CSV table of C-alpha atoms in Angstrom, one decimal:
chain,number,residue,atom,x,y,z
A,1,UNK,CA,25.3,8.5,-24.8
A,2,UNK,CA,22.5,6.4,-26.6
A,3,UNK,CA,22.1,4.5,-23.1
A,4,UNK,CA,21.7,8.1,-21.2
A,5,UNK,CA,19.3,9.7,-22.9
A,6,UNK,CA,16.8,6.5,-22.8
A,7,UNK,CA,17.6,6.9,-19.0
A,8,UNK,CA,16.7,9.9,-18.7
A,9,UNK,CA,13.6,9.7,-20.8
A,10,UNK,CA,12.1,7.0,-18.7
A,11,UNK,CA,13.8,7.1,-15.2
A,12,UNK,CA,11.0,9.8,-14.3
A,13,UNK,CA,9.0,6.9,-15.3
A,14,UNK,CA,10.5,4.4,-13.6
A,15,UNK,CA,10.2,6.5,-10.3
A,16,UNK,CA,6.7,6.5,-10.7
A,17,UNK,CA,6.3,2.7,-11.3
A,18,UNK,CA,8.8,2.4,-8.2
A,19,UNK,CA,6.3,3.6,-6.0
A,20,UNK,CA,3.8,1.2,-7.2
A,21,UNK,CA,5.9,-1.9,-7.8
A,22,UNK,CA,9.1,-1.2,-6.1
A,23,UNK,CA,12.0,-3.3,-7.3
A,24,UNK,CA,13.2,-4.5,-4.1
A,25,UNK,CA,12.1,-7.9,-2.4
A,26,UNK,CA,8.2,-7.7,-1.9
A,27,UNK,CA,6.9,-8.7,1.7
A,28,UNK,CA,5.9,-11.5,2.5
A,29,UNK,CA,2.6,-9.6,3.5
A,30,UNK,CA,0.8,-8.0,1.5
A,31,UNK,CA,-0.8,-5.9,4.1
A,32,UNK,CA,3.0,-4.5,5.1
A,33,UNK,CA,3.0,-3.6,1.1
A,34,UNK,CA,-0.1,-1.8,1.2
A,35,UNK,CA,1.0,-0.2,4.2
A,36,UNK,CA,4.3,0.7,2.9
A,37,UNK,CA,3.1,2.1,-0.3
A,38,UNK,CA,0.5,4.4,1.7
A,39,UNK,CA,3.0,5.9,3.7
A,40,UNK,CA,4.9,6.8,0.5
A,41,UNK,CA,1.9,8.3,-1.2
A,42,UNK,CA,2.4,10.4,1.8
A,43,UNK,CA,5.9,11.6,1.3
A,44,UNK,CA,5.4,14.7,-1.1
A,45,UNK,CA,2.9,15.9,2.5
A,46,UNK,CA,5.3,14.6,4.8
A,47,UNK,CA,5.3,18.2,7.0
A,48,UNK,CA,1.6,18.0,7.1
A,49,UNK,CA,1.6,14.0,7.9
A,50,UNK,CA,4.3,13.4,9.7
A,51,UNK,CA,2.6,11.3,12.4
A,52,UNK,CA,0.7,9.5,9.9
A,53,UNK,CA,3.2,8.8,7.5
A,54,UNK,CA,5.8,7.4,10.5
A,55,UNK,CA,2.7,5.3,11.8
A,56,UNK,CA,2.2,3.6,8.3
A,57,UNK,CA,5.9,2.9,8.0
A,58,UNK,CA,6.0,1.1,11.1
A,59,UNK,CA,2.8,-0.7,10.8
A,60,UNK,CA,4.4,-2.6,7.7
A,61,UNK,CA,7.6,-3.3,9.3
A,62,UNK,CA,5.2,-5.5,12.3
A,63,UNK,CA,3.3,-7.0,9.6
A,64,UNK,CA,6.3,-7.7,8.3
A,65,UNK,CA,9.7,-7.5,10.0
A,66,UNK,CA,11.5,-8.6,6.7
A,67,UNK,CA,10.8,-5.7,4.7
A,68,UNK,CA,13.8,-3.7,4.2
A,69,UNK,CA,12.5,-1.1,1.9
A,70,UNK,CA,10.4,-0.3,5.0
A,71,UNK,CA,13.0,0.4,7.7
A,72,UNK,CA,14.7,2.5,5.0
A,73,UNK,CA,11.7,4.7,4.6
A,74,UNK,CA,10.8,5.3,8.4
A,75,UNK,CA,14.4,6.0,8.6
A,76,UNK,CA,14.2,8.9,5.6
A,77,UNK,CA,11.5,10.1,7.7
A,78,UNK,CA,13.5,10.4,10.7
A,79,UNK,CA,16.6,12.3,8.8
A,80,UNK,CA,13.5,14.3,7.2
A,81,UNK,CA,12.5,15.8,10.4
A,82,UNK,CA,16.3,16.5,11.1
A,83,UNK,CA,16.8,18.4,7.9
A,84,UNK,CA,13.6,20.2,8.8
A,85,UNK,CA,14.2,20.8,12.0
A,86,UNK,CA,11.1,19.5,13.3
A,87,UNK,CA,12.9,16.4,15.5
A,88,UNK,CA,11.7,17.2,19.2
A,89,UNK,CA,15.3,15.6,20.0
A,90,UNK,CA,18.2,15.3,17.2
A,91,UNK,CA,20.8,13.1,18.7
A,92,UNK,CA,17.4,10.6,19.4
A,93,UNK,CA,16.1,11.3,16.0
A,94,UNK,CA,19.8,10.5,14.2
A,95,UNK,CA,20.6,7.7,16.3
A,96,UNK,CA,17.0,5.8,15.4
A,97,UNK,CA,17.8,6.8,11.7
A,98,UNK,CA,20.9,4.7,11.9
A,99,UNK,CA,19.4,1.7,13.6
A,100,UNK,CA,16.9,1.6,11.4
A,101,UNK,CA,19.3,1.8,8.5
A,102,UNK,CA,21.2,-0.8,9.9
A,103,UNK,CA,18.3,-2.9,10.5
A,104,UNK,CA,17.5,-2.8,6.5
A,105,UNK,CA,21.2,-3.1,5.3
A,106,UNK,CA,21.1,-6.3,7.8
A,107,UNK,CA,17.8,-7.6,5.6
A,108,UNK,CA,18.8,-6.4,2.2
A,109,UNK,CA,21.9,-4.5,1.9
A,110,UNK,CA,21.1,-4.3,-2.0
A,111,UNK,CA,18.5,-1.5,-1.6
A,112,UNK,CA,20.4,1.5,-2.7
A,113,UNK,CA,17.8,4.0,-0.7
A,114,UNK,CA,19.3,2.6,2.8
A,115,UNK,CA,22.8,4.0,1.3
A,116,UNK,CA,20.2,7.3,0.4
A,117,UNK,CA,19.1,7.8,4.0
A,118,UNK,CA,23.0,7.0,5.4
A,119,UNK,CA,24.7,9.3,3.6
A,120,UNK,CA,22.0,12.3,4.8
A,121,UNK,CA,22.7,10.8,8.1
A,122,UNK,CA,26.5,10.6,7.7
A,123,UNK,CA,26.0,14.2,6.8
A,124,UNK,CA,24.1,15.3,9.8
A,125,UNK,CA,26.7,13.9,11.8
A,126,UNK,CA,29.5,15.7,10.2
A,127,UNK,CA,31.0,12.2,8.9
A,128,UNK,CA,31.6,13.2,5.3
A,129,UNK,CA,33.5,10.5,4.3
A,130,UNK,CA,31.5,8.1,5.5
A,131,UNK,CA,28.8,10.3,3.7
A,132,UNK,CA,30.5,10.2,0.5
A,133,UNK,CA,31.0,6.3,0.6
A,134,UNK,CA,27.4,5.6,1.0
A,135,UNK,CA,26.5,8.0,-1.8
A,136,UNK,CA,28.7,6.5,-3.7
A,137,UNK,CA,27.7,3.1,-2.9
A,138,UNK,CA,24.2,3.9,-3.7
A,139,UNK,CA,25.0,5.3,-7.4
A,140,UNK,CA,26.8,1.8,-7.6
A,141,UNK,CA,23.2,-0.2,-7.0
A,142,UNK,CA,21.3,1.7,-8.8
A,143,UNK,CA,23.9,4.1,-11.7
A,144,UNK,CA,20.4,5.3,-12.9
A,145,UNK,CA,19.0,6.8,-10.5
A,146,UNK,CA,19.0,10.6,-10.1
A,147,UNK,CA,17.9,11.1,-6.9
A,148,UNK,CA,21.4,9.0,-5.8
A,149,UNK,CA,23.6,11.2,-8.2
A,150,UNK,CA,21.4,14.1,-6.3
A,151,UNK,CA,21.9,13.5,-2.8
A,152,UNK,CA,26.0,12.5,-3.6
A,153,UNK,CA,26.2,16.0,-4.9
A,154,UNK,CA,24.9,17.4,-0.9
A,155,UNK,CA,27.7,15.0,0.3
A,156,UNK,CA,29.8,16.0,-2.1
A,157,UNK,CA,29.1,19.8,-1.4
A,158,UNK,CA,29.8,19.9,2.5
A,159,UNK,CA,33.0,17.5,1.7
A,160,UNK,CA,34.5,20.7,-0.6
A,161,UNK,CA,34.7,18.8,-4.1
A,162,UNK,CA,32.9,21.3,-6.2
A,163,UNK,CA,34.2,19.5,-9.8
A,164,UNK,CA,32.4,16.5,-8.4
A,165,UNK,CA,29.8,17.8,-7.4
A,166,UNK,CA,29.2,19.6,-10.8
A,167,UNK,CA,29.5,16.1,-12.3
A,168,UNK,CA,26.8,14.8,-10.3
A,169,UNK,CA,24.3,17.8,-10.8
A,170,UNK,CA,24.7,17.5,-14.7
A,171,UNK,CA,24.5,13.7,-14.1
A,172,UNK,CA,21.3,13.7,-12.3
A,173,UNK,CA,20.2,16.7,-14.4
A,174,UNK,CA,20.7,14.3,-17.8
A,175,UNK,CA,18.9,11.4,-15.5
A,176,UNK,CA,16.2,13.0,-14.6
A,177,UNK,CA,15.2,16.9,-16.7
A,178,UNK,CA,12.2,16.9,-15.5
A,179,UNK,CA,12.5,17.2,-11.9
């Protein structure tokens, strides 16, 4: 209970220092970093900067093809314009979601936002076991972070398991109050 409640008073935090530090393996660039962390500063416009956002994303991964956390952020933005329905073609838009997931799990399967963007995918697909298992997975790398307890709750939802689902809600909802 102690543990909790310090999580939740400082994951909003951490989230915040993510964006400017992120915890995963840097680049061995620092021009694909800078890039990187542009096109996150982007995110909360992503439906005004689409193009711009994508552009950065992918600029990073050519400076730097080892950058994991990358791929898994040009692929969120692929499964963002699904959910939004603002992909010119779906079945193109999911399918380059998936190789770019795969692409990061192949580079660092550790980052639990790659599980993030594959369970969404998973979703979109109808596969909601697979869906569930990578939500799961990415509550397993990272059991702090609310966005993962969040987006496990979605899965959760379309797979019918509504006590789960409300176990996730008031987990993220103790994680993270604020948001």
């Amino acid at each position: 209970e102690i543990t909790a409640n310090i999580v939740a008073a400082v994951e909003p935090e951490l989230s915040q220092a993510e964006m400017l530090a992120v915890a995963q393996k840097r680049p061995e660039n620092l021009n694909s970093w800078e890039l990187y962390l542009r096109g996150l500063a982007n995110m909360p416009a992503y439906g005004r900067r689409r193009a711009e956002t994508k552009r950065l994303f992918e600029q990073s991964i050519e400076a730097d093809p080892t950058f994991a956390v990358a791929y898994a952020a040009l692929a969120f933005c692929y499964c963002a314009d699904v959910y939004a329905q603002r992909a010119d073609d779906v079945d193109a838009a999911v399918a380059t979601m998936f190789d770019l997931a795969k692409k990061a799990t192949a580079i660092d399967p550790r980052s639990f936002r790659i599980y993030l963007v594959l369970c969404m995918g998973h979703i979109l697909k109808g596969e909601l076991k697979q869906a569930v298992e990578a939500g799961r997975k990415a509550i397993e790398l990272n059991p702090s972070s609310a966005e993962a307890y969040q987006i496990l709750a979605l899965a959760l939802t379309h797979s019918g398991a509504p006590e789960e689902v409300e176990k996730c809600a008031l987990r993220c909802l103790k994680l993270s109050p604020i948001d």
